[in-house]
C-alpha cells in the first residue's frame, strides 16, 4: 500500500485559483534582490504590487475588457484616484463630468485643486461639444456613462475623437455597464475603470477596483502609482472577485431582465414622474445607449411626483425586500436616497427633486414589484394627506 505522503509528489490541480499571501518576496541571490525593481510592472518584488493571486485576477479582467493590461486596486474609488494621480500634475487642467462618481469629484475639487490642478466640471450629456472645454493644458477627461445617480449618457466616441485630436488622455468609469455591455477600450478610451465592488464581486461583501488599458507605458506608470500610494489589494479579496466573475454573465443577464421589467412597470405608475434608465425609449440617453451598449444592467433611478420629505420617508420605511443602503450590483436588491438639495446644487443639474436609486438583485421580480407598489402606496397616502 502506498503511503499518503507519497501522493504529495503528485501535482495538485483544482478549479479555483490559489490564494497566495505575502508581504516579503524572497530572492535566490543578492544580485536578484538588488535588481528587484526591474521585475515591475508585471513581476513580484514586494507584497505591495501583488502576488500571483492579484496577477491572475488582473489577467482575467484584462481579457474581459479586451485590454492588454490591468491593475487591481483596493476599491473603485482608489482605481479612479490612482488613474488621475498617475498622470495629472500641478498646472494641468482636468475635466470631470458633473455626473462622475461623487468621491472622484470631491477628490478633484478638495485635494487636486489645492495641488494647483485646474479642475473643471462639464455637462454630463456632452459629446463633440467637449471641444469648447479643451485648453492647451488639458491633461485628462474623466467620463462616466451613464452618470452616477442621474444617468445622463455622454457620447463617448465623440468625446474620445476630440480628446485624441488634442492629445488629451481619457478615462471612463464603466461600472454601470460592466464589460459585458460596453467595452470602453474598444472605443479608444485610454483607461477603463470598474468598481469591482459592484457587479464583479456581486455579493455586497468586498471592496475592489480595477484599471484596464492597452498602453504598456501607461501600465508601468500606474503600477508604480499603485505601489507608491500604498494601495495593495488583499489576495483574499482578489480571490472573491475571481469567484464573483465565474457567475458574472448569468447574474448580469438575470438581473438585467428583471430590472428592465421593473423599470417598465414603474414608468406606468402615476406616482412616478420620471424613470432615469437609458434602456427605456423615453430616456434622453436612449439613442446613444442603443447605438453603443449591448445591455443595461441592474441599476436605475426614479424621480417621484413632487412631495414632502415625509412621503419619501414613508416610501423607504415601507420597503420589505429592498434593503436601504449605498452601493449596488449585488444579488440583494437595494434602495438609496439622494435628497433634493444635492441635486439642485450640482453643476449642470438634471433635477431639483430628490432621486431614488434602485439596484435590482436576484429576488423574484414580482416580489420586488409588489414591494415597490406598496412603497408607492405609502408615498401616495402621505402625499395626499398633506395636499
Ligand atoms: C461604487 C462606485 C464607485 C466606487 O467604488 P468603491 O469600491 O465603493 O470605492 C465608483 N464608480 C461608480 C460608478 C460606483 O457606482
mmCIF file of C-alpha atoms and ligand atoms in Angstrom:
data_model
loop_
_atom_site.group_PDB
_atom_site.id
_atom_site.type_symbol
_atom_site.label_atom_id
_atom_site.label_comp_id
_atom_site.label_asym_id
_atom_site.label_seq_id
_atom_site.Cartn_x
_atom_site.Cartn_y
_atom_site.Cartn_z
ATOM 1 C CA UNK A 1 0.000 0.000 0.000
ATOM 2 C CA UNK A 2 1.288 3.429 -0.897
ATOM 3 C CA UNK A 3 1.779 5.815 1.943
ATOM 4 C CA UNK A 4 -0.284 9.011 1.819
ATOM 5 C CA UNK A 5 2.862 11.129 1.849
ATOM 6 C CA UNK A 6 3.982 9.754 -1.493
ATOM 7 C CA UNK A 7 0.892 11.408 -3.035
ATOM 8 C CA UNK A 8 2.377 14.768 -2.157
ATOM 9 C CA UNK A 9 4.785 14.383 -5.043
ATOM 10 C CA UNK A 10 1.856 14.354 -7.473
ATOM 11 C CA UNK A 11 0.892 17.720 -8.932
ATOM 12 C CA UNK A 12 -2.094 19.386 -7.296
ATOM 13 C CA UNK A 13 -4.743 20.708 -9.622
ATOM 14 C CA UNK A 14 -8.077 22.293 -8.797
ATOM 15 C CA UNK A 15 -10.635 24.572 -10.416
ATOM 16 C CA UNK A 16 -10.051 27.504 -8.124
ATOM 17 C CA UNK A 17 -7.097 29.914 -8.141
ATOM 18 C CA UNK A 18 -4.629 29.774 -5.252
ATOM 19 C CA UNK A 19 -4.691 32.479 -2.593
ATOM 20 C CA UNK A 20 -1.060 33.480 -2.127
ATOM 21 C CA UNK A 21 -0.361 35.797 0.759
ATOM 22 C CA UNK A 22 2.914 37.674 1.117
ATOM 23 C CA UNK A 23 4.492 40.865 2.277
ATOM 24 C CA UNK A 24 8.008 39.534 1.735
ATOM 25 C CA UNK A 25 9.025 38.078 -1.590
ATOM 26 C CA UNK A 26 12.284 36.108 -1.312
ATOM 27 C CA UNK A 27 15.127 36.067 -3.830
ATOM 28 C CA UNK A 28 17.686 33.466 -4.881
ATOM 29 C CA UNK A 29 20.685 35.744 -4.582
ATOM 30 C CA UNK A 30 21.814 39.177 -3.521
ATOM 31 C CA UNK A 31 22.122 40.151 -7.182
ATOM 32 C CA UNK A 32 18.476 39.183 -7.744
ATOM 33 C CA UNK A 33 17.421 41.180 -4.698
ATOM 34 C CA UNK A 34 19.374 44.236 -5.870
ATOM 35 C CA UNK A 35 17.618 44.095 -9.239
ATOM 36 C CA UNK A 36 14.125 43.535 -7.819
ATOM 37 C CA UNK A 37 12.594 46.776 -9.196
ATOM 38 C CA UNK A 38 13.339 45.532 -12.714
ATOM 39 C CA UNK A 39 10.651 42.912 -12.197
ATOM 40 C CA UNK A 40 7.950 45.588 -12.377
ATOM 41 C CA UNK A 41 5.348 46.211 -13.709
ATOM 42 C CA UNK A 42 4.383 42.524 -14.056
ATOM 43 C CA UNK A 43 6.623 40.597 -11.678
ATOM 44 C CA UNK A 44 6.876 40.140 -7.929
ATOM 45 C CA UNK A 45 9.213 42.141 -5.741
ATOM 46 C CA UNK A 46 7.218 43.020 -2.631
ATOM 47 C CA UNK A 47 3.653 42.329 -1.490
ATOM 48 C CA UNK A 48 2.501 45.858 -2.305
ATOM 49 C CA UNK A 49 2.478 45.184 -6.058
ATOM 50 C CA UNK A 50 0.593 41.920 -5.622
ATOM 51 C CA UNK A 51 1.186 38.197 -5.552
ATOM 52 C CA UNK A 52 0.235 35.676 -8.279
ATOM 53 C CA UNK A 53 -3.355 35.891 -6.980
ATOM 54 C CA UNK A 54 -3.643 39.574 -7.933
ATOM 55 C CA UNK A 55 -1.872 38.924 -11.217
ATOM 56 C CA UNK A 56 -4.321 36.147 -12.107
ATOM 57 C CA UNK A 57 -7.277 38.434 -11.393
ATOM 58 C CA UNK A 58 -5.678 41.198 -13.468
ATOM 59 C CA UNK A 59 -5.246 38.848 -16.417
ATOM 60 C CA UNK A 60 -8.856 37.706 -16.212
ATOM 61 C CA UNK A 61 -10.184 41.267 -16.042
ATOM 62 C CA UNK A 62 -7.931 42.472 -18.900
ATOM 63 C CA UNK A 63 -9.341 39.684 -21.055
ATOM 64 C CA UNK A 64 -12.932 40.644 -20.174
ATOM 65 C CA UNK A 65 -12.265 44.298 -21.006
ATOM 66 C CA UNK A 66 -10.442 43.493 -24.246
ATOM 67 C CA UNK A 67 -7.313 45.166 -22.837
ATOM 68 C CA UNK A 68 -3.632 44.249 -22.659
ATOM 69 C CA UNK A 69 -3.061 45.211 -19.004
ATOM 70 C CA UNK A 70 -4.957 45.609 -15.774
ATOM 71 C CA UNK A 71 -4.192 46.817 -12.259
ATOM 72 C CA UNK A 72 -6.378 45.856 -9.327
ATOM 73 C CA UNK A 73 -6.876 48.359 -6.532
ATOM 74 C CA UNK A 74 -8.477 48.187 -3.079
ATOM 75 C CA UNK A 75 -11.704 49.961 -4.166
ATOM 76 C CA UNK A 76 -13.431 51.539 -7.131
ATOM 77 C CA UNK A 77 -12.617 54.964 -5.741
ATOM 78 C CA UNK A 78 -8.927 54.042 -5.460
ATOM 79 C CA UNK A 79 -8.963 52.943 -9.117
ATOM 80 C CA UNK A 80 -10.398 56.314 -10.199
ATOM 81 C CA UNK A 81 -7.984 58.245 -7.974
ATOM 82 C CA UNK A 82 -4.903 56.212 -8.957
ATOM 83 C CA UNK A 83 -5.591 56.811 -12.648
ATOM 84 C CA UNK A 84 -5.761 60.576 -12.137
ATOM 85 C CA UNK A 85 -2.789 60.669 -9.733
ATOM 86 C CA UNK A 86 -0.650 58.726 -12.194
ATOM 87 C CA UNK A 87 -0.758 61.416 -14.845
ATOM 88 C CA UNK A 88 -2.200 64.737 -13.636
ATOM 89 C CA UNK A 89 0.210 67.301 -12.156
ATOM 90 C CA UNK A 90 0.042 70.852 -10.816
ATOM 91 C CA UNK A 91 -0.640 73.302 -13.651
ATOM 92 C CA UNK A 92 -2.680 70.744 -15.599
ATOM 93 C CA UNK A 93 -6.349 71.193 -16.464
ATOM 94 C CA UNK A 94 -8.594 68.249 -15.530
ATOM 95 C CA UNK A 95 -12.087 67.833 -16.983
ATOM 96 C CA UNK A 96 -14.556 65.831 -14.902
ATOM 97 C CA UNK A 97 -18.188 65.098 -15.761
ATOM 98 C CA UNK A 98 -20.559 66.721 -13.268
ATOM 99 C CA UNK A 99 -22.200 63.264 -13.042
ATOM 100 C CA UNK A 100 -18.982 61.389 -12.231
ATOM 101 C CA UNK A 101 -18.884 59.317 -9.043
ATOM 102 C CA UNK A 102 -19.176 61.783 -6.133
ATOM 103 C CA UNK A 103 -15.954 60.858 -4.352
ATOM 104 C CA UNK A 104 -13.931 61.392 -7.558
ATOM 105 C CA UNK A 105 -15.351 64.914 -7.839
ATOM 106 C CA UNK A 106 -14.618 65.561 -4.157
ATOM 107 C CA UNK A 107 -11.054 64.253 -4.583
ATOM 108 C CA UNK A 108 -10.534 66.523 -7.592
ATOM 109 C CA UNK A 109 -12.086 69.609 -6.027
ATOM 110 C CA UNK A 110 -10.858 69.272 -2.439
ATOM 111 C CA UNK A 111 -7.413 67.748 -2.961
ATOM 112 C CA UNK A 112 -6.146 68.177 -6.539
ATOM 113 C CA UNK A 113 -7.325 71.784 -6.715
ATOM 114 C CA UNK A 114 -5.035 72.509 -3.741
ATOM 115 C CA UNK A 115 -2.133 70.997 -5.660
ATOM 116 C CA UNK A 116 -2.716 73.627 -8.312
ATOM 117 C CA UNK A 117 -4.642 71.359 -10.683
ATOM 118 C CA UNK A 118 -7.284 73.334 -12.568
ATOM 119 C CA UNK A 119 -10.390 71.194 -12.048
ATOM 120 C CA UNK A 120 -13.407 71.881 -14.254
ATOM 121 C CA UNK A 121 -16.755 70.079 -14.328
ATOM 122 C CA UNK A 122 -18.545 69.695 -17.670
ATOM 123 C CA UNK A 123 -22.194 68.872 -18.538
ATOM 124 C CA UNK A 124 -22.705 65.080 -18.325
ATOM 125 C CA UNK A 125 -24.619 64.584 -21.608
ATOM 126 C CA UNK A 126 -21.763 66.043 -23.625
ATOM 127 C CA UNK A 127 -20.403 64.858 -26.983
ATOM 128 C CA UNK A 128 -18.322 66.776 -29.526
ATOM 129 C CA UNK A 129 -19.025 69.959 -27.519
ATOM 130 C CA UNK A 130 -16.284 68.856 -25.118
ATOM 131 C CA UNK A 131 -14.047 70.743 -27.561
ATOM 132 C CA UNK A 132 -15.303 74.011 -26.018
ATOM 133 C CA UNK A 133 -13.772 72.920 -22.707
ATOM 134 C CA UNK A 134 -10.379 71.834 -24.057
ATOM 135 C CA UNK A 135 -7.405 74.041 -23.155
ATOM 136 C CA UNK A 136 -3.720 73.802 -24.076
ATOM 137 C CA UNK A 137 -3.013 72.384 -20.575
ATOM 138 C CA UNK A 138 -5.904 69.881 -20.500
ATOM 139 C CA UNK A 139 -4.354 66.589 -19.420
ATOM 140 C CA UNK A 140 -7.250 64.207 -18.865
ATOM 141 C CA UNK A 141 -11.022 63.880 -19.299
ATOM 142 C CA UNK A 142 -12.885 61.804 -16.703
ATOM 143 C CA UNK A 143 -16.095 60.247 -18.022
ATOM 144 C CA UNK A 144 -18.819 58.028 -16.698
ATOM 145 C CA UNK A 145 -21.711 56.562 -18.670
ATOM 146 C CA UNK A 146 -24.417 56.708 -17.649
ATOM 147 C CA UNK A 147 -23.764 59.303 -14.939
ATOM 148 C CA UNK A 148 -23.844 58.305 -11.275
ATOM 149 C CA UNK A 149 -27.417 58.625 -9.897
ATOM 150 C CA UNK A 150 -28.718 60.969 -12.634
ATOM 151 C CA UNK A 151 -27.902 58.580 -15.533
ATOM 152 C CA UNK A 152 -27.058 61.066 -18.304
ATOM 153 C CA UNK A 153 -25.448 59.344 -21.305
ATOM 154 C CA UNK A 154 -22.489 61.131 -22.935
ATOM 155 C CA UNK A 155 -21.398 60.430 -26.498
ATOM 156 C CA UNK A 156 -18.180 58.612 -25.596
ATOM 157 C CA UNK A 157 -16.852 58.119 -29.181
ATOM 158 C CA UNK A 158 -17.394 61.831 -29.898
ATOM 159 C CA UNK A 159 -15.533 62.874 -26.728
ATOM 160 C CA UNK A 160 -12.693 60.435 -27.494
ATOM 161 C CA UNK A 161 -12.363 61.837 -31.023
ATOM 162 C CA UNK A 162 -11.889 65.368 -29.659
ATOM 163 C CA UNK A 163 -9.530 64.164 -26.916
ATOM 164 C CA UNK A 164 -7.277 62.343 -29.391
ATOM 165 C CA UNK A 165 -7.051 65.398 -31.623
ATOM 166 C CA UNK A 166 -5.950 67.492 -28.637
ATOM 167 C CA UNK A 167 -3.584 64.879 -27.179
ATOM 168 C CA UNK A 168 -5.721 64.564 -24.044
ATOM 169 C CA UNK A 169 -5.985 61.300 -22.058
ATOM 170 C CA UNK A 170 -9.413 59.802 -21.374
ATOM 171 C CA UNK A 171 -10.669 57.586 -18.611
ATOM 172 C CA UNK A 172 -14.127 56.124 -18.167
ATOM 173 C CA UNK A 173 -15.889 54.679 -15.155
ATOM 174 C CA UNK A 174 -17.655 51.695 -16.740
ATOM 175 C CA UNK A 175 -19.134 50.198 -13.576
ATOM 176 C CA UNK A 176 -22.783 50.541 -14.642
ATOM 177 C CA UNK A 177 -22.459 48.585 -17.905
ATOM 178 C CA UNK A 178 -19.560 46.292 -16.998
ATOM 179 C CA UNK A 179 -17.535 44.946 -19.936
ATOM 180 C CA UNK A 180 -20.483 42.665 -20.732
ATOM 181 C CA UNK A 181 -22.453 45.638 -22.062
ATOM 182 C CA UNK A 182 -19.751 48.161 -23.042
ATOM 183 C CA UNK A 183 -16.019 47.994 -23.672
ATOM 184 C CA UNK A 184 -14.521 51.496 -23.389
ATOM 185 C CA UNK A 185 -11.076 50.404 -24.659
ATOM 186 C CA UNK A 186 -12.627 49.316 -27.962
ATOM 187 C CA UNK A 187 -13.959 52.868 -28.318
ATOM 188 C CA UNK A 188 -10.498 54.368 -27.886
ATOM 189 C CA UNK A 189 -10.763 55.306 -24.198
ATOM 190 C CA UNK A 190 -7.287 55.088 -22.587
ATOM 191 C CA UNK A 191 -8.346 53.771 -19.171
ATOM 192 C CA UNK A 192 -11.376 51.691 -18.280
ATOM 193 C CA UNK A 193 -12.268 51.702 -14.592
ATOM 194 C CA UNK A 194 -14.617 49.350 -12.793
ATOM 195 C CA UNK A 195 -15.710 49.345 -9.184
ATOM 196 C CA UNK A 196 -15.286 45.572 -8.790
ATOM 197 C CA UNK A 197 -17.171 46.103 -5.537
ATOM 198 C CA UNK A 198 -20.363 46.110 -7.606
ATOM 199 C CA UNK A 199 -21.092 43.606 -10.391
ATOM 200 C CA UNK A 200 -17.722 41.784 -10.421
ATOM 201 C CA UNK A 201 -17.800 40.874 -6.723
ATOM 202 C CA UNK A 202 -21.573 40.673 -6.911
ATOM 203 C CA UNK A 203 -22.341 39.817 -3.300
ATOM 204 C CA UNK A 204 -22.049 43.119 -1.366
ATOM 205 C CA UNK A 205 -19.205 41.714 0.731
ATOM 206 C CA UNK A 206 -15.980 43.229 -0.606
ATOM 207 C CA UNK A 207 -14.393 46.404 -1.957
ATOM 208 C CA UNK A 208 -12.154 46.310 -5.025
ATOM 209 C CA UNK A 209 -11.464 48.223 -8.201
ATOM 210 C CA UNK A 210 -9.531 47.848 -11.428
ATOM 211 C CA UNK A 211 -7.972 49.888 -14.213
ATOM 212 C CA UNK A 212 -7.630 48.284 -17.652
ATOM 213 C CA UNK A 213 -5.621 49.683 -20.555
ATOM 214 C CA UNK A 214 -3.679 48.804 -23.701
ATOM 215 C CA UNK A 215 -0.668 51.126 -23.472
ATOM 216 C CA UNK A 216 2.334 49.409 -21.825
ATOM 217 C CA UNK A 217 3.969 52.682 -20.725
ATOM 218 C CA UNK A 218 0.788 53.810 -19.010
ATOM 219 C CA UNK A 219 0.655 50.416 -17.340
ATOM 220 C CA UNK A 220 4.157 50.853 -15.898
ATOM 221 C CA UNK A 221 3.283 54.351 -14.623
ATOM 222 C CA UNK A 222 0.108 53.110 -12.959
ATOM 223 C CA UNK A 223 1.821 50.095 -11.383
ATOM 224 C CA UNK A 224 4.303 52.460 -9.775
ATOM 225 C CA UNK A 225 1.494 54.830 -8.725
ATOM 226 C CA UNK A 226 -0.499 51.962 -7.202
ATOM 227 C CA UNK A 227 2.536 50.832 -5.261
ATOM 228 C CA UNK A 228 3.825 54.265 -4.163
ATOM 229 C CA UNK A 229 0.369 55.273 -2.928
ATOM 230 C CA UNK A 230 0.444 52.097 -0.851
ATOM 231 C CA UNK A 231 -2.632 50.567 -2.440
ATOM 232 C CA UNK A 232 -2.441 46.842 -2.008
ATOM 233 C CA UNK A 233 -5.459 44.617 -2.608
ATOM 234 C CA UNK A 234 -5.773 41.618 -0.314
ATOM 235 C CA UNK A 235 -5.253 38.265 -2.083
ATOM 236 C CA UNK A 236 -8.392 37.030 -0.300
ATOM 237 C CA UNK A 237 -10.441 39.824 -1.879
ATOM 238 C CA UNK A 238 -8.819 39.110 -5.270
ATOM 239 C CA UNK A 239 -9.946 35.521 -4.846
ATOM 240 C CA UNK A 240 -13.502 36.610 -4.024
ATOM 241 C CA UNK A 241 -13.644 38.853 -7.097
ATOM 242 C CA UNK A 242 -12.494 35.876 -9.216
ATOM 243 C CA UNK A 243 -15.237 33.774 -7.692
ATOM 244 C CA UNK A 244 -17.723 36.540 -8.499
ATOM 245 C CA UNK A 245 -16.504 36.695 -12.102
ATOM 246 C CA UNK A 246 -17.356 32.995 -12.561
ATOM 247 C CA UNK A 247 -21.072 33.887 -12.361
ATOM 248 C CA UNK A 248 -20.928 37.454 -13.715
ATOM 249 C CA UNK A 249 -22.621 36.656 -17.006
ATOM 250 C CA UNK A 250 -25.606 34.749 -15.560
ATOM 251 C CA UNK A 251 -26.087 37.280 -12.755
ATOM 252 C CA UNK A 252 -25.838 40.174 -15.197
ATOM 253 C CA UNK A 253 -28.386 38.639 -17.563
ATOM 254 C CA UNK A 254 -30.874 37.659 -14.855
ATOM 255 C CA UNK A 255 -30.616 40.985 -13.042
ATOM 256 C CA UNK A 256 -30.830 42.963 -16.313
ATOM 257 C CA UNK A 257 -34.004 41.164 -17.381
ATOM 258 C CA UNK A 258 -35.650 41.742 -14.012
ATOM 259 C CA UNK A 259 -34.511 45.385 -13.935
ATOM 260 C CA UNK A 260 -35.967 46.203 -17.335
ATOM 261 C CA UNK A 261 -39.342 44.699 -16.313
ATOM 262 C CA UNK A 262 -39.394 46.689 -13.083
ATOM 263 C CA UNK A 263 -38.342 49.935 -14.779
ATOM 264 C CA UNK A 264 -41.054 49.484 -17.435
ATOM 265 C CA UNK A 265 -43.710 48.823 -14.790
ATOM 266 C CA UNK A 266 -42.683 51.837 -12.700
ATOM 267 C CA UNK A 267 -42.849 54.061 -15.758
ATOM 268 C CA UNK A 268 -46.625 53.339 -15.850
ATOM 269 C CA UNK A 269 -47.177 54.409 -12.231
ATOM 270 C CA UNK A 270 -48.909 57.794 -11.753
ATOM 271 C CA UNK A 271 -46.690 58.391 -8.688
ATOM 272 C CA UNK A 272 -43.541 58.227 -10.800
ATOM 273 C CA UNK A 273 -42.669 61.426 -12.662
ATOM 274 C CA UNK A 274 -39.602 60.038 -14.460
ATOM 275 C CA UNK A 275 -37.603 56.834 -14.682
ATOM 276 C CA UNK A 276 -33.931 57.540 -15.371
ATOM 277 C CA UNK A 277 -32.775 54.468 -17.287
ATOM 278 C CA UNK A 278 -31.223 54.699 -20.760
ATOM 279 C CA UNK A 279 -32.681 51.321 -21.796
ATOM 280 C CA UNK A 280 -36.168 52.906 -21.861
ATOM 281 C CA UNK A 281 -37.108 54.613 -25.167
ATOM 282 C CA UNK A 282 -38.472 57.542 -23.107
ATOM 283 C CA UNK A 283 -34.993 58.261 -21.673
ATOM 284 C CA UNK A 284 -32.966 61.156 -23.094
ATOM 285 C CA UNK A 285 -29.936 58.872 -23.432
ATOM 286 C CA UNK A 286 -31.753 56.037 -25.207
ATOM 287 C CA UNK A 287 -30.445 56.671 -28.755
ATOM 288 C CA UNK A 288 -26.775 56.746 -27.731
ATOM 289 C CA UNK A 289 -27.230 53.832 -25.328
ATOM 290 C CA UNK A 290 -28.806 51.774 -28.125
ATOM 291 C CA UNK A 291 -26.034 52.679 -30.537
ATOM 292 C CA UNK A 292 -23.120 51.924 -28.167
ATOM 293 C CA UNK A 293 -24.243 49.493 -25.448
ATOM 294 C CA UNK A 294 -25.349 45.858 -25.676
ATOM 295 C CA UNK A 295 -27.036 45.651 -22.269
ATOM 296 C CA UNK A 296 -28.413 47.706 -19.418
ATOM 297 C CA UNK A 297 -27.553 46.143 -16.064
ATOM 298 C CA UNK A 298 -29.352 46.338 -12.747
ATOM 299 C CA UNK A 299 -29.266 49.987 -11.683
ATOM 300 C CA UNK A 300 -31.670 52.854 -12.380
ATOM 301 C CA UNK A 301 -33.133 55.945 -10.733
ATOM 302 C CA UNK A 302 -36.590 57.386 -10.124
ATOM 303 C CA UNK A 303 -38.000 60.855 -9.721
ATOM 304 C CA UNK A 304 -41.372 60.680 -7.973
ATOM 305 C CA UNK A 305 -44.139 63.278 -8.063
ATOM 306 C CA UNK A 306 -43.473 66.377 -6.002
ATOM 307 C CA UNK A 307 -43.986 65.599 -2.302
ATOM 308 C CA UNK A 308 -42.681 66.400 1.166
ATOM 309 C CA UNK A 309 -39.826 64.551 2.852
ATOM 310 C CA UNK A 310 -42.361 62.634 4.971
ATOM 311 C CA UNK A 311 -43.757 60.963 1.834
ATOM 312 C CA UNK A 312 -40.267 59.759 0.882
ATOM 313 C CA UNK A 313 -39.735 58.530 4.423
ATOM 314 C CA UNK A 314 -42.972 56.530 4.098
ATOM 315 C CA UNK A 315 -41.738 55.057 0.801
ATOM 316 C CA UNK A 316 -38.444 53.836 2.254
ATOM 317 C CA UNK A 317 -39.766 52.702 5.611
ATOM 318 C CA UNK A 318 -42.430 50.508 3.999
ATOM 319 C CA UNK A 319 -39.913 48.516 1.890
ATOM 320 C CA UNK A 320 -39.670 44.881 2.955
ATOM 321 C CA UNK A 321 -37.482 43.208 0.334
ATOM 322 C CA UNK A 322 -35.313 46.127 -0.734
ATOM 323 C CA UNK A 323 -32.609 46.889 1.814
ATOM 324 C CA UNK A 324 -31.793 50.566 2.343
ATOM 325 C CA UNK A 325 -28.138 51.232 1.691
ATOM 326 C CA UNK A 326 -25.413 52.573 -0.570
ATOM 327 C CA UNK A 327 -23.565 50.591 -3.225
ATOM 328 C CA UNK A 328 -25.223 48.254 -5.732
ATOM 329 C CA UNK A 329 -24.700 45.319 -8.114
ATOM 330 C CA UNK A 330 -25.148 42.545 -5.560
ATOM 331 C CA UNK A 331 -27.656 39.707 -5.516
ATOM 332 C CA UNK A 332 -29.785 41.537 -2.907
ATOM 333 C CA UNK A 333 -31.896 44.487 -4.042
ATOM 334 C CA UNK A 334 -31.086 47.896 -2.604
ATOM 335 C CA UNK A 335 -32.717 51.321 -2.445
ATOM 336 C CA UNK A 336 -30.831 54.567 -1.856
ATOM 337 C CA UNK A 337 -31.996 58.166 -1.445
ATOM 338 C CA UNK A 338 -30.397 61.325 -2.842
ATOM 339 C CA UNK A 339 -32.080 64.433 -1.356
ATOM 340 C CA UNK A 340 -33.263 67.398 -3.403
ATOM 341 C CA UNK A 341 -30.565 69.933 -2.346
ATOM 342 C CA UNK A 342 -27.851 67.522 -3.543
ATOM 343 C CA UNK A 343 -29.452 67.549 -6.996
ATOM 344 C CA UNK A 344 -30.275 71.244 -7.168
ATOM 345 C CA UNK A 345 -26.762 72.285 -6.074
ATOM 346 C CA UNK A 346 -24.912 70.128 -8.580
ATOM 347 C CA UNK A 347 -23.377 71.997 -11.522
ATOM 348 C CA UNK A 348 -25.472 71.328 -14.657
ATOM 349 C CA UNK A 349 -28.269 69.851 -12.525
ATOM 350 C CA UNK A 350 -30.654 67.304 -14.029
ATOM 351 C CA UNK A 351 -33.376 67.995 -11.470
ATOM 352 C CA UNK A 352 -34.113 69.885 -8.266
ATOM 353 C CA UNK A 353 -36.126 66.927 -6.926
ATOM 354 C CA UNK A 354 -34.999 64.037 -4.731
ATOM 355 C CA UNK A 355 -33.847 60.882 -6.542
ATOM 356 C CA UNK A 356 -34.443 57.277 -5.513
ATOM 357 C CA UNK A 357 -31.920 54.794 -6.897
ATOM 358 C CA UNK A 358 -32.723 51.090 -7.115
ATOM 359 C CA UNK A 359 -30.337 48.176 -7.584
ATOM 360 C CA UNK A 360 -32.185 45.041 -8.615
ATOM 361 C CA UNK A 361 -30.869 41.746 -7.277
ATOM 362 C CA UNK A 362 -31.814 38.143 -7.886
ATOM 363 C CA UNK A 363 -35.032 38.041 -5.871
ATOM 364 C CA UNK A 364 -38.288 37.165 -7.652
ATOM 365 C CA UNK A 365 -39.270 40.062 -9.939
ATOM 366 C CA UNK A 366 -42.943 40.065 -8.873
ATOM 367 C CA UNK A 367 -41.979 40.104 -5.205
ATOM 368 C CA UNK A 368 -39.869 43.205 -5.839
ATOM 369 C CA UNK A 369 -42.633 44.841 -7.883
ATOM 370 C CA UNK A 370 -45.152 44.237 -5.081
ATOM 371 C CA UNK A 371 -42.695 45.734 -2.621
ATOM 372 C CA UNK A 372 -42.332 48.860 -4.758
ATOM 373 C CA UNK A 373 -46.112 49.122 -5.293
ATOM 374 C CA UNK A 374 -46.576 49.002 -1.506
ATOM 375 C CA UNK A 375 -43.936 51.702 -1.048
ATOM 376 C CA UNK A 376 -45.583 53.915 -3.698
ATOM 377 C CA UNK A 377 -48.962 53.400 -1.961
ATOM 378 C CA UNK A 378 -47.420 54.587 1.309
ATOM 379 C CA UNK A 379 -45.839 57.551 -0.534
ATOM 380 C CA UNK A 380 -49.191 58.491 -2.088
ATOM 381 C CA UNK A 381 -51.119 58.222 1.204
ATOM 382 C CA UNK A 382 -48.791 60.665 2.960
ATOM 383 C CA UNK A 383 -48.651 62.957 -0.068
ATOM 384 C CA UNK A 384 -52.455 63.102 -0.374
ATOM 385 C CA UNK A 385 -52.935 63.630 3.363
ATOM 386 C CA UNK A 386 -50.735 66.728 3.092
ATOM 387 C CA UNK A 387 -52.400 68.127 -0.037
HETATM 388 C C1 LIG B 1 -19.484 52.435 -6.186
HETATM 389 C C2 LIG B 1 -18.925 53.145 -7.329
HETATM 390 C C3 LIG B 1 -17.600 53.565 -7.312
HETATM 391 C C4 LIG B 1 -16.706 53.403 -6.109
HETATM 392 O O1 LIG B 1 -16.468 52.061 -5.789
HETATM 393 P P1 LIG B 1 -15.988 51.679 -4.308
HETATM 394 O O2 LIG B 1 -15.427 50.320 -4.471
HETATM 395 O O3 LIG B 1 -17.215 51.714 -3.428
HETATM 396 O O4 LIG B 1 -14.971 52.683 -3.900
HETATM 397 C C5 LIG B 1 -17.109 54.200 -8.436
HETATM 398 N N1 LIG B 1 -17.887 54.407 -9.515
HETATM 399 C C6 LIG B 1 -19.161 54.008 -9.565
HETATM 400 C C7 LIG B 1 -19.963 54.250 -10.794
HETATM 401 C C8 LIG B 1 -19.733 53.365 -8.472
HETATM 402 O O5 LIG B 1 -21.017 53.009 -8.517
#
